[in-house]
Coordinates of C-alpha atoms in Angstrom, one line a residue:
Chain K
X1 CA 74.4 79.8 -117.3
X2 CA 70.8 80.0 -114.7
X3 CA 73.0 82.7 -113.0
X4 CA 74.0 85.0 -116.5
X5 CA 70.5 84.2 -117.7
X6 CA 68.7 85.3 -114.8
X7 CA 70.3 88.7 -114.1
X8 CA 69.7 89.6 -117.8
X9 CA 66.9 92.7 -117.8
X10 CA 63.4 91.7 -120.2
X11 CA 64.0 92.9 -123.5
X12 CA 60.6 94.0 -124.5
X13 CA 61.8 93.2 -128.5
X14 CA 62.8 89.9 -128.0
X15 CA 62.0 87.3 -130.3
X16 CA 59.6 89.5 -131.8
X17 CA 58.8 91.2 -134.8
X18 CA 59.0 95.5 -134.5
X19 CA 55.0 95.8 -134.4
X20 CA 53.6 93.2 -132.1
X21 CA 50.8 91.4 -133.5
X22 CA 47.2 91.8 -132.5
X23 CA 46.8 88.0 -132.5
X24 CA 48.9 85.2 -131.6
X25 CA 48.7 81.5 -131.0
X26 CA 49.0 80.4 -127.2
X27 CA 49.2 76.7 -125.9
X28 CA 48.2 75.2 -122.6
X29 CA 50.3 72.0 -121.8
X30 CA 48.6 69.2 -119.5
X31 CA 50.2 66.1 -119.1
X32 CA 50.5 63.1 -116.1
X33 CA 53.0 64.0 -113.1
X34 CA 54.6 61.7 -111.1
X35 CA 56.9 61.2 -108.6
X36 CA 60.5 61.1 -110.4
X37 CA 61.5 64.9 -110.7
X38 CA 63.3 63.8 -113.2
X39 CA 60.9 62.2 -115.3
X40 CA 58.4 65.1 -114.7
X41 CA 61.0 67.8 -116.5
X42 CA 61.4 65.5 -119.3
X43 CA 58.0 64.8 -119.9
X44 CA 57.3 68.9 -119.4
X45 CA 60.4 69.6 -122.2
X46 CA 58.4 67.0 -124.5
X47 CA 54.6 68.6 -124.3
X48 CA 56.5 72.2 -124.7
X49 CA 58.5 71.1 -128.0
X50 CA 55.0 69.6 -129.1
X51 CA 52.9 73.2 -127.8
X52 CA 55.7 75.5 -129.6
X53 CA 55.5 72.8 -132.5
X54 CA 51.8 74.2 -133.2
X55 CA 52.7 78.0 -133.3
X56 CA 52.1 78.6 -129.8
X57 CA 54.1 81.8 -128.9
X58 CA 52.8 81.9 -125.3
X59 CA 53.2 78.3 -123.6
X60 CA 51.8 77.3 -120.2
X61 CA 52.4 74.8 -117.8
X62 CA 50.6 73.1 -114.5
X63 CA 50.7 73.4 -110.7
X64 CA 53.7 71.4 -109.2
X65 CA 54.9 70.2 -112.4
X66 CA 57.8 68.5 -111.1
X67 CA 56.3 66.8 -108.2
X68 CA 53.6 65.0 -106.5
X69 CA 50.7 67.5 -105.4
X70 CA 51.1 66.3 -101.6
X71 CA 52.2 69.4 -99.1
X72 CA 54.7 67.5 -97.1
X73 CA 56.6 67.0 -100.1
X74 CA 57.1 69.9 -101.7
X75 CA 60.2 70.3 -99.4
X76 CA 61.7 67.6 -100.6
X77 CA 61.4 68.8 -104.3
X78 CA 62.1 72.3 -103.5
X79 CA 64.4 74.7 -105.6
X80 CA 65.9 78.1 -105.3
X81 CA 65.1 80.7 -108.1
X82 CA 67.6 80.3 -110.6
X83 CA 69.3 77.5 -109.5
X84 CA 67.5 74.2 -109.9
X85 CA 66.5 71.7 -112.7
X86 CA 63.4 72.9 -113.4
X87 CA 64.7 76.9 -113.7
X88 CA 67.4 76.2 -116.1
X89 CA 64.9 73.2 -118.2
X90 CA 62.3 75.9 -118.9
X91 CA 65.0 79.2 -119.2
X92 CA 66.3 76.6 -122.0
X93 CA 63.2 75.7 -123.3
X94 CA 61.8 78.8 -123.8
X95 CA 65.2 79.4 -125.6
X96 CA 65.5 77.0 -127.6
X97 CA 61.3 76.8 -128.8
X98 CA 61.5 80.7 -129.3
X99 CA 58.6 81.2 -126.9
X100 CA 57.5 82.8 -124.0
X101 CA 56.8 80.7 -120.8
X102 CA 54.9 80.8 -118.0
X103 CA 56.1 77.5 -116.3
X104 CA 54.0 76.1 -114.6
X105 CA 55.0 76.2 -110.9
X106 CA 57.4 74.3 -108.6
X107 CA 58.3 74.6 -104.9
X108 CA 60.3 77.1 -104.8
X109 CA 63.1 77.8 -101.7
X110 CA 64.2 80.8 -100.1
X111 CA 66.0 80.1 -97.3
X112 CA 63.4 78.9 -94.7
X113 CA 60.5 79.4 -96.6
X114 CA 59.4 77.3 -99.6
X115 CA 56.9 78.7 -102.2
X116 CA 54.2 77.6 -104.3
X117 CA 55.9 79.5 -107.5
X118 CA 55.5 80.5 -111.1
X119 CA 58.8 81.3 -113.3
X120 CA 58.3 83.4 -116.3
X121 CA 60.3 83.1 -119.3
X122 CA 61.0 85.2 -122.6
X123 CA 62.1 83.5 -125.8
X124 CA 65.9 84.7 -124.7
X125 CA 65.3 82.5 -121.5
X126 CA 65.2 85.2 -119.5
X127 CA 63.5 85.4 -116.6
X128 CA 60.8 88.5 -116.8
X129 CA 58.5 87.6 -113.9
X130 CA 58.2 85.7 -110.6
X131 CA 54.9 84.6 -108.8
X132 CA 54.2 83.2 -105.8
X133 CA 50.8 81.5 -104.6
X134 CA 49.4 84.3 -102.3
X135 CA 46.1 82.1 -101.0
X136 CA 47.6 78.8 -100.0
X137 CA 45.1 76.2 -100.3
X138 CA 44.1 75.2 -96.8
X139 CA 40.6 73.2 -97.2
X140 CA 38.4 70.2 -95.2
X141 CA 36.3 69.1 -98.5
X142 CA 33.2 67.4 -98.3
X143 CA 34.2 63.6 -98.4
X144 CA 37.4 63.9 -96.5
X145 CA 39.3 65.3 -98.6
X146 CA 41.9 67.6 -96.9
X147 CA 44.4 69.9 -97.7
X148 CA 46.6 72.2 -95.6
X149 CA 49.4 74.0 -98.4
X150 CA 50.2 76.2 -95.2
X151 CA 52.3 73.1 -93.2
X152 CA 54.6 73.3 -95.3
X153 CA 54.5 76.6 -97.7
X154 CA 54.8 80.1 -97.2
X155 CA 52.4 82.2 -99.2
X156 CA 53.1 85.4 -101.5
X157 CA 51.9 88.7 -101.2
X158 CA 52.3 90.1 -104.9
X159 CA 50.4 90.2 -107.7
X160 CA 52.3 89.4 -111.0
X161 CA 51.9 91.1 -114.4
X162 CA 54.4 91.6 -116.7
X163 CA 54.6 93.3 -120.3
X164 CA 55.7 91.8 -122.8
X165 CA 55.5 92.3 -127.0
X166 CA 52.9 89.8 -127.1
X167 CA 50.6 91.0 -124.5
X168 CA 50.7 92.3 -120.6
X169 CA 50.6 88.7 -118.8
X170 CA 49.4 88.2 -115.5
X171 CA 49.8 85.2 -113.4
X172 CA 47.6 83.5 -110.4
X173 CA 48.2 80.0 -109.3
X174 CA 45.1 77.7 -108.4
X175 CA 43.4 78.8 -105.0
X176 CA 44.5 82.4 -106.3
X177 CA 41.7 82.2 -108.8
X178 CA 38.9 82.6 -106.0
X179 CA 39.8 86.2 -105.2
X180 CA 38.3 88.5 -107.5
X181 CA 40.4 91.1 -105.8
X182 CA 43.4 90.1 -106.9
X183 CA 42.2 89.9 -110.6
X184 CA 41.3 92.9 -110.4
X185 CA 45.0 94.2 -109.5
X186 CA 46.3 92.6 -112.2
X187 CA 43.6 93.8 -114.5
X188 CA 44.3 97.5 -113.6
X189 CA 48.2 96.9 -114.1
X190 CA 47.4 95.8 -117.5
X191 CA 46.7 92.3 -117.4
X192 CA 45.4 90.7 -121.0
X193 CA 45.8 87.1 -120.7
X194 CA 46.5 85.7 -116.6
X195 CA 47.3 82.3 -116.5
X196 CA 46.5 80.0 -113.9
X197 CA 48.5 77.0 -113.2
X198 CA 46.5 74.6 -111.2
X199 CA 45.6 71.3 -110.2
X200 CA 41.9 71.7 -108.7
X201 CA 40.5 67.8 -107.5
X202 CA 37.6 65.8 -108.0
X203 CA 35.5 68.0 -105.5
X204 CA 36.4 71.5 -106.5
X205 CA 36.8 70.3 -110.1
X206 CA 33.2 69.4 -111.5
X207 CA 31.5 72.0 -109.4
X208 CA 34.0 75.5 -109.7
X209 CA 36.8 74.7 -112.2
X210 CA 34.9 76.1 -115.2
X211 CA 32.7 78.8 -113.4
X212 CA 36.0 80.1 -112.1
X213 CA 37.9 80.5 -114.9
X214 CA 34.8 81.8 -116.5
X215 CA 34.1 84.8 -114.1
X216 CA 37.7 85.5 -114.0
X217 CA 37.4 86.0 -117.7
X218 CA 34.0 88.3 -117.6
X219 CA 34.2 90.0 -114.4
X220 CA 38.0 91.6 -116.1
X221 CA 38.0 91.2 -119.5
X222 CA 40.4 89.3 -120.1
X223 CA 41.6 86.1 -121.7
X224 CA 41.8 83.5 -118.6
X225 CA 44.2 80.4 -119.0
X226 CA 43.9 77.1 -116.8
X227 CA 47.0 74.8 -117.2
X228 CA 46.0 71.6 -115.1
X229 CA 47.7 68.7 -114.6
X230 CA 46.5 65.7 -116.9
X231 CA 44.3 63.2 -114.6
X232 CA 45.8 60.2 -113.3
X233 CA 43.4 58.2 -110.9
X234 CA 45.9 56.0 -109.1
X235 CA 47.3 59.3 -107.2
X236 CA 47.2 60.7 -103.8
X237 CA 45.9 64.1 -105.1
X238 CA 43.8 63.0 -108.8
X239 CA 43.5 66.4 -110.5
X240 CA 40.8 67.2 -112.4
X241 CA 42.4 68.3 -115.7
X242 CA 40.1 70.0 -117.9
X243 CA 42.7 72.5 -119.1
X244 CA 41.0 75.9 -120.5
X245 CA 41.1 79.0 -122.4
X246 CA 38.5 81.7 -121.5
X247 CA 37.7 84.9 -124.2
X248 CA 37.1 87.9 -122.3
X249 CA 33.1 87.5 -123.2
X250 CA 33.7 84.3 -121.3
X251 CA 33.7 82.0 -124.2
X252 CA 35.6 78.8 -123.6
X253 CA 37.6 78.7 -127.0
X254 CA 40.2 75.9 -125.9
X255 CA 39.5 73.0 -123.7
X256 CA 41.7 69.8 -122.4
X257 CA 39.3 66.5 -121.4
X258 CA 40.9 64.6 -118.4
X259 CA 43.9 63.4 -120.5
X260 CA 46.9 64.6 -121.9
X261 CA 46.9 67.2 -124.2
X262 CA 48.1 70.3 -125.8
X263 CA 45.1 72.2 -126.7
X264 CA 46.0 75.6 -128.2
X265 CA 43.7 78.7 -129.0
X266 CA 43.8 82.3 -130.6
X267 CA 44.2 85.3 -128.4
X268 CA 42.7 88.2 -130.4
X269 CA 43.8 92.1 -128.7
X270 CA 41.4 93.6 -130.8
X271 CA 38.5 91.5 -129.6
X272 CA 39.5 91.9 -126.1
X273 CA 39.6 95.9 -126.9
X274 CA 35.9 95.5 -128.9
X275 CA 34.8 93.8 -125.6
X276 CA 35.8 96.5 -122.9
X277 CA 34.5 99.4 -125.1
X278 CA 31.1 97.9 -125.7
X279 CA 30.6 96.7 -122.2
X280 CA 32.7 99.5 -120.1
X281 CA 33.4 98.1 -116.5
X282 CA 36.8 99.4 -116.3
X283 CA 36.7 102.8 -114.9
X284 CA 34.0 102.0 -112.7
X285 CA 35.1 99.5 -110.9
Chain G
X1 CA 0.1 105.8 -93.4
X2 CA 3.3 105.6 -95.6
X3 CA 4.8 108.2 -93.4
X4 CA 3.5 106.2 -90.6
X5 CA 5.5 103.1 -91.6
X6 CA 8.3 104.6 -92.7
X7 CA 9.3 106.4 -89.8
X8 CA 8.8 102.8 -87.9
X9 CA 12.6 102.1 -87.1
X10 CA 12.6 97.8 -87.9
X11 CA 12.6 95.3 -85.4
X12 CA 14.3 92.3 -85.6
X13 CA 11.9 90.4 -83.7
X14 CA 8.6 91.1 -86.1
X15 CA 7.1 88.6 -87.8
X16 CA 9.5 86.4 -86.8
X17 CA 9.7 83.3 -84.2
X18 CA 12.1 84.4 -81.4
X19 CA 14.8 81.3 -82.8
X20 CA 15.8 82.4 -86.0
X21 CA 15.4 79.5 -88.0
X22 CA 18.3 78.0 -90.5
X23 CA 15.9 77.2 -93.2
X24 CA 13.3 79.1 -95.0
X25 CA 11.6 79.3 -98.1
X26 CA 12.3 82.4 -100.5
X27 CA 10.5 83.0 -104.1
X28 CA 11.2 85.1 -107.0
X29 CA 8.4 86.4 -108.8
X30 CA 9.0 86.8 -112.8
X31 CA 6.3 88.2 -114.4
X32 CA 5.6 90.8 -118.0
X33 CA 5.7 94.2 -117.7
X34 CA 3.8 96.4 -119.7
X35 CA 3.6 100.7 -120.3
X36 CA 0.9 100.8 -117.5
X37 CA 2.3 101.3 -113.7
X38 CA -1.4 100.8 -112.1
X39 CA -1.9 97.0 -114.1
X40 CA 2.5 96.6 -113.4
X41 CA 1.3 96.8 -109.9
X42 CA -1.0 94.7 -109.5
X43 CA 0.5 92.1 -111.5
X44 CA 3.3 92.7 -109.0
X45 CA 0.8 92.3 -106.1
X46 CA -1.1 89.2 -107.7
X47 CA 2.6 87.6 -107.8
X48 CA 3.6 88.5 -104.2
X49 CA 0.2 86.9 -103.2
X50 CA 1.2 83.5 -104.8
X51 CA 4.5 83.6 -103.4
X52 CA 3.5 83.9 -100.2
X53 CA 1.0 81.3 -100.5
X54 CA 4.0 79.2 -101.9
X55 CA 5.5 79.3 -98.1
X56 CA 8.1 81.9 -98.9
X57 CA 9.3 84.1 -96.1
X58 CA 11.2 86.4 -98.6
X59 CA 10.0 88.0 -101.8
X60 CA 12.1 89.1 -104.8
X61 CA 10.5 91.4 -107.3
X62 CA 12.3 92.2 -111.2
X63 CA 14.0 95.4 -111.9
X64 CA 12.1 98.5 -112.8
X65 CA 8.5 96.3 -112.5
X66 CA 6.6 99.5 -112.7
X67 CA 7.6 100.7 -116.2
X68 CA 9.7 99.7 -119.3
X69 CA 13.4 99.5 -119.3
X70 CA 13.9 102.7 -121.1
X71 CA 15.9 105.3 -120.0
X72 CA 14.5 108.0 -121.6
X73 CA 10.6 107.2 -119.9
X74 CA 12.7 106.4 -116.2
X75 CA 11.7 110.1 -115.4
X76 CA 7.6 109.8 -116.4
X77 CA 7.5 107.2 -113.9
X78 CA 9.5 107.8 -111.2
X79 CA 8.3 108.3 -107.6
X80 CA 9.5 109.6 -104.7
X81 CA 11.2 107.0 -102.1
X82 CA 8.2 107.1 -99.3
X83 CA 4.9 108.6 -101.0
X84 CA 4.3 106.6 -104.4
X85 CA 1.9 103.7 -105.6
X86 CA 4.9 101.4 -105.9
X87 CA 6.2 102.1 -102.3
X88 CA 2.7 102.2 -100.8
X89 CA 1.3 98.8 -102.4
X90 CA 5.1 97.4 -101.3
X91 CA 4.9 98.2 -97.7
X92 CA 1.1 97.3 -97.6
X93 CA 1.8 93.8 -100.0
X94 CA 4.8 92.6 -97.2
X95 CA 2.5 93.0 -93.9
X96 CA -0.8 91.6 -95.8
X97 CA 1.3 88.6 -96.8
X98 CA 3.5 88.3 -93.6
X99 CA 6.7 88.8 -95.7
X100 CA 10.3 90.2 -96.0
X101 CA 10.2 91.8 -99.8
X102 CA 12.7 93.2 -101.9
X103 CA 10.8 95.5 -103.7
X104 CA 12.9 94.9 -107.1
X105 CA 13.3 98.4 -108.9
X106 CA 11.6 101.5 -109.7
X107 CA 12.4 104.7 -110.9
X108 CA 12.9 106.9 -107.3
X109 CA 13.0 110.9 -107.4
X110 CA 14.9 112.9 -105.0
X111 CA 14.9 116.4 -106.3
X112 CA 16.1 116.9 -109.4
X113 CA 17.6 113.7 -109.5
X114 CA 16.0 109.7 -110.3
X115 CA 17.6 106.8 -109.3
X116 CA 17.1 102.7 -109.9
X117 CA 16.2 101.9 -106.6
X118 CA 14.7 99.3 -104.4
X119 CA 12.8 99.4 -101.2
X120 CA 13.3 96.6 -98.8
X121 CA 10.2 95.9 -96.2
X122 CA 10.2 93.6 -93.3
X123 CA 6.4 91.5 -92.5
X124 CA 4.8 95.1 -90.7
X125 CA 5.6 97.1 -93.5
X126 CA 8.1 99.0 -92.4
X127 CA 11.1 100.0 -94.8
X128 CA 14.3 98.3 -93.7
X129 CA 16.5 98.9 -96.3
X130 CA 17.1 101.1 -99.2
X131 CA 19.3 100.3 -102.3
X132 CA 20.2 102.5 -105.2
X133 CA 21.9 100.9 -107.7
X134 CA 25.5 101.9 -107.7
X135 CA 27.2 100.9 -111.7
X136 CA 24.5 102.0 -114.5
X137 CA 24.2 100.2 -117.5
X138 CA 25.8 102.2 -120.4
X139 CA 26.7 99.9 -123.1
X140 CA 26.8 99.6 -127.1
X141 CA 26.5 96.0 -127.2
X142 CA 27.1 93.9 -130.6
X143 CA 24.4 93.7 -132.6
X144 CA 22.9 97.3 -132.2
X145 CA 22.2 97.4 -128.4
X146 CA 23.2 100.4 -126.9
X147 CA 21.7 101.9 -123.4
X148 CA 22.4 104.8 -121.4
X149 CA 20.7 105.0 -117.8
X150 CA 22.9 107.6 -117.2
X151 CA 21.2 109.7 -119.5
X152 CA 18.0 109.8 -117.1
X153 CA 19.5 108.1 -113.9
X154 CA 22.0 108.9 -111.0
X155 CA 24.1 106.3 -109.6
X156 CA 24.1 105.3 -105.8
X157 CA 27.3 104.9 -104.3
X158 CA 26.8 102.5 -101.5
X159 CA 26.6 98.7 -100.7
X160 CA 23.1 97.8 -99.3
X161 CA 22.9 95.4 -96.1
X162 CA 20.4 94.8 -93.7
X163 CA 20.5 92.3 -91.2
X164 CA 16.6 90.4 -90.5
X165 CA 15.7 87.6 -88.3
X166 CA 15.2 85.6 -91.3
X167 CA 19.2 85.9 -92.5
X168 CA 21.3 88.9 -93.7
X169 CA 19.9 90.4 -96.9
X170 CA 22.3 92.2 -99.3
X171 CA 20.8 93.5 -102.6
X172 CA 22.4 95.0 -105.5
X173 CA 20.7 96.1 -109.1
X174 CA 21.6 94.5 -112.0
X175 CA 24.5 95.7 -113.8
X176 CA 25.9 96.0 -110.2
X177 CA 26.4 91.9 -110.6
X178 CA 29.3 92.8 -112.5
X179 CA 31.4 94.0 -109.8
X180 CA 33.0 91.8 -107.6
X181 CA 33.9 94.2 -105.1
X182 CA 30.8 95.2 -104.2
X183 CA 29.7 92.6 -103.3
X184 CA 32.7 91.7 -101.4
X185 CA 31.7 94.4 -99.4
X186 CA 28.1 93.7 -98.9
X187 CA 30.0 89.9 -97.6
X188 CA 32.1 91.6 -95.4
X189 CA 28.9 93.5 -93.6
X190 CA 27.1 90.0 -93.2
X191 CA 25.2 89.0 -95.9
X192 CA 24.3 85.6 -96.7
X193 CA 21.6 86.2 -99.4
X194 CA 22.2 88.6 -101.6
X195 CA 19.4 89.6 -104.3
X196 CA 19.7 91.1 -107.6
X197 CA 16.6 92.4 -109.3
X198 CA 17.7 92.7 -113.2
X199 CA 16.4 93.0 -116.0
X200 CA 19.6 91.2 -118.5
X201 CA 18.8 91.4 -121.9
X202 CA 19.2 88.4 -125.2
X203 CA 22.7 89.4 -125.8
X204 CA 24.0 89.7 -122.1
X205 CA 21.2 87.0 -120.9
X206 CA 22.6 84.0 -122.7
X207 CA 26.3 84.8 -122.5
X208 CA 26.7 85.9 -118.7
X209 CA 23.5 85.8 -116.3
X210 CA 24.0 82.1 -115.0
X211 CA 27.4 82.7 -114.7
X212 CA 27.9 86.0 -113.2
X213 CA 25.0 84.6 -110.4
X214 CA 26.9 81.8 -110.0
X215 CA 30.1 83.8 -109.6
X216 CA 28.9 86.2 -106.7
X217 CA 28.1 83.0 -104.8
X218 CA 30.9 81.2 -105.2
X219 CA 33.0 83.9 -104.4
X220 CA 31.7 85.0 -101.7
X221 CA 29.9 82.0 -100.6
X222 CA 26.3 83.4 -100.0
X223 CA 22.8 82.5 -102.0
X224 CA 22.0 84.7 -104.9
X225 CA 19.1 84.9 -105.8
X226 CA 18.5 87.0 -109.7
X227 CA 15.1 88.5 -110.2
X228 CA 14.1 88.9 -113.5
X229 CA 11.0 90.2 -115.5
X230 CA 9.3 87.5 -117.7
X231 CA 10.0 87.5 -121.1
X232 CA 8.3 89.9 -124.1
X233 CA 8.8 89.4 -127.3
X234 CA 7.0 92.8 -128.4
X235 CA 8.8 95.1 -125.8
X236 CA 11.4 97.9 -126.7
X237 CA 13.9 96.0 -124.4
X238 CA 13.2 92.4 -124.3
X239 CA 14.4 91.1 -121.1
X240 CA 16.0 87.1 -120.7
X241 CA 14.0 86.1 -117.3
X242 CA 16.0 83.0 -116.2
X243 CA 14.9 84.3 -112.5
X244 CA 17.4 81.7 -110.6
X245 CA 18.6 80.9 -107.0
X246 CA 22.0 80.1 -106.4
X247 CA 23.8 77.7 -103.3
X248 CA 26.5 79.2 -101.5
X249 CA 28.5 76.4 -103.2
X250 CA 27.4 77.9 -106.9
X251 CA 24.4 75.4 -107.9
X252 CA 21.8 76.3 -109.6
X253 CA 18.6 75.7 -106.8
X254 CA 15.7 76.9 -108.3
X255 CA 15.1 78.2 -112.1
X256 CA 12.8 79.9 -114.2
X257 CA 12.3 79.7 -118.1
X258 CA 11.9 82.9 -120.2
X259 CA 8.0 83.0 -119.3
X260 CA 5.9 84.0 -115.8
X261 CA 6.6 82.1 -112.8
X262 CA 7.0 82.1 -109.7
X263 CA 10.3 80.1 -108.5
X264 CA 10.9 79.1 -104.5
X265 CA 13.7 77.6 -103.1
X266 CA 15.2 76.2 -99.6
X267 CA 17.8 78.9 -97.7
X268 CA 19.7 76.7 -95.5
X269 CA 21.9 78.6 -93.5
X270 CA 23.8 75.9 -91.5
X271 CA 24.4 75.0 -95.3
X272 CA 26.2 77.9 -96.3
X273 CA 28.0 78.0 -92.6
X274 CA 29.0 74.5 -93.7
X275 CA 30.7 75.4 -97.0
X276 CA 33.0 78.5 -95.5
X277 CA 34.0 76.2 -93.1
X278 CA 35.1 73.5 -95.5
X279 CA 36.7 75.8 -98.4
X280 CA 37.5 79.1 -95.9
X281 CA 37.5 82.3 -98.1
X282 CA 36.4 84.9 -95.9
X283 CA 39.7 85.7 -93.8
X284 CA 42.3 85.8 -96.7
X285 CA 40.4 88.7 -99.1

């Protein structure tokens, strides 16, 4: 079935009513990963059913879902596109939960190359959009804490928006979210919610998790969704968690602690709308 | 003598020890201004004076500090870039104290047209750089707030840079904060501090100063520093003050309330060397 479901075009009416509503329900899903794949798309199926469960229609997932955040592994985990456990898990769930899904992202393989990337479901299960990290996260953090995505992952060179009868989605993952320009790409192909899978640490976290997907939110005008990984201190990489959804005036309307959670907020199209014509950056920009 | 000193092409070496050094003190003045340009100037000067004495080798002034912040009396006071009060006490104010000064803003005629511009001076006096602001504020914000500069103003159209002994200066004009790309620009042409004179107001002020200040520095990993006029009840347009300066590594260094003050903080330029080369930004935009 990944193969019948993935060649199918996006239906921009499916599983949705004729007029598309001006406000809809969206979920952010953060829960513990570990190092069974297996486990990790099980536990990923559960936090969806219990997301769609509170009238979510748009659903989000974390960075590396299905593995441990560690760059030498992400081989080891890797997938092609349509072919692998976590592709036909979330084409199904989005299926069978009636929702559209921005899952999270998983190391993704294409021939040589693996990916740090994002699959994109409707509520048919088809895939409607496909992003890969473009800024791979290459750091030396104060404290020792390094990080070099690049050993072992090729980056992307796209930015991802996609229309659909909720709203035009756009999609960054983690180290994407420091580069206003692509934002701003997005933004001007019609981007009114981006979600941002991510797993920022215990550095980045506390000081630039927040501000980020703040300014994101303000400097665009958009709604801006972090899906983090929930915290678990005994791993290699300890994500922060901290899950959020930003307004477009930069209001934090939905927010995760450190712990698992499915927090779930309101995205209004008419308030986003208000907000660009009383404070015009658009055209100027 | 303003002819005199602006005609004087600037020197890198003036007023400056021949090694640059990588720390320095830098103070905002935040103080009320009124519907009188001579007493606005002198408050301006009487503030530059304690800044100085305060150790600061660079001086921020607010936005439009010679008049109110309405568009339609912009015109009444506007001056012409090299021959008016504001740029003669400016030019006279950074030799007498020794200082580099960003002039904040005032209303600058060229022909038919004004601007919101600021006049940078090095420690002889001498004009170094020259910044008009580039995105004018025309908003209807909620609550009844609406303002049109570009009912009285024309905008600049280009990114302002100039590089000192002290470090390389970048100043934009408040609404300008808004746009990330500008001031990707001005970090692309070298700067490491970047000031913004402003003048946000109690609907803008609490919702997005702090973090759009934050935002420019953590993008582009440079001190901001926002310069903002004290706070007055009684005025037509009642500004927020908050003056603040912001780390390369987006904390908050040094912070005014709403009332007059004069706020100093550390530059550290090994500092913000330090953070691009732990979290590297610069190469991938």
């Amino acid at each position: 079935m990944p193969s019948e479901l993935h060649t199918k075009a996006a239906d921009p009416a499916n599983g949705c009513s004729r007029l598309p509503p001006s406000t809809f329900k969206m979920a952010v899903c953060q829960f513990k990963i570990g190092t069974e794949k297996k486990q990790n798309l099980d536990r990923a199926r559960e936090f969806i059913h219990r997301a769609a469960g509170s009238g979510a229609r748009l659903v989000a997932l974390p960075e590396m879902f299905i593995c441990p955040y560690v760059a030498r592994l992400f081989p080891n985990y890797a997938e092609s596109c349509a072919g692998g456990d976590s592709f036909l898990m979330l084409a199904r769930a989005a299926r069978e939960e009636n929702i559209f899904l921005v899952g999270g992202s998983v190391p993704e393989r294409d021939g040589e190359q693996v990916f740090n990337a994002s699959f994109i479901f409707d509520p048919l299960g088809n895939l409607i959009a496909h992003h890969r990290k473009v800024h791979l996260f290459d750091v030396d953090l104060p404290g020792g804490l390094s990080f070099r995505e690049s050993a072992t992952l090729s980056p992307g060179s796209t930015a991802t928006v996609v229309a659909t009868p909720l709203c035009t989605i756009g999609v960054a993952i983690c180290f994407d979210v420091r580069f206003p320009a692509l934002f701003r790409e997005m933004t001007l192909k019609g981007a009114q919610v981006v979600v941002i899978p991510a797993a920022f640490n215990m550095i980045t976290g506390p000081a630039h998790w927040e501000l980020l997907l703040r300014a994101r939110a303000v400097d665009n005008q958009v709604y801006v969704v972090g899906a983090a990984p929930a915290r678990d201190p005994g791993a290699d990489y300890v994500a922060f968690g901290h899950s959020m959804v930003v307004s477009p005036w930069a209001e934090i309307i939905a927010r995760a602690g450190p712990e698992e959670a499915v927090i779930v907020a309101d995205i209004d199209l008419e308030r986003l709308a208000r907000v660009r014509r009383e404070l015009p950056l658009g055209k100027r920009c």
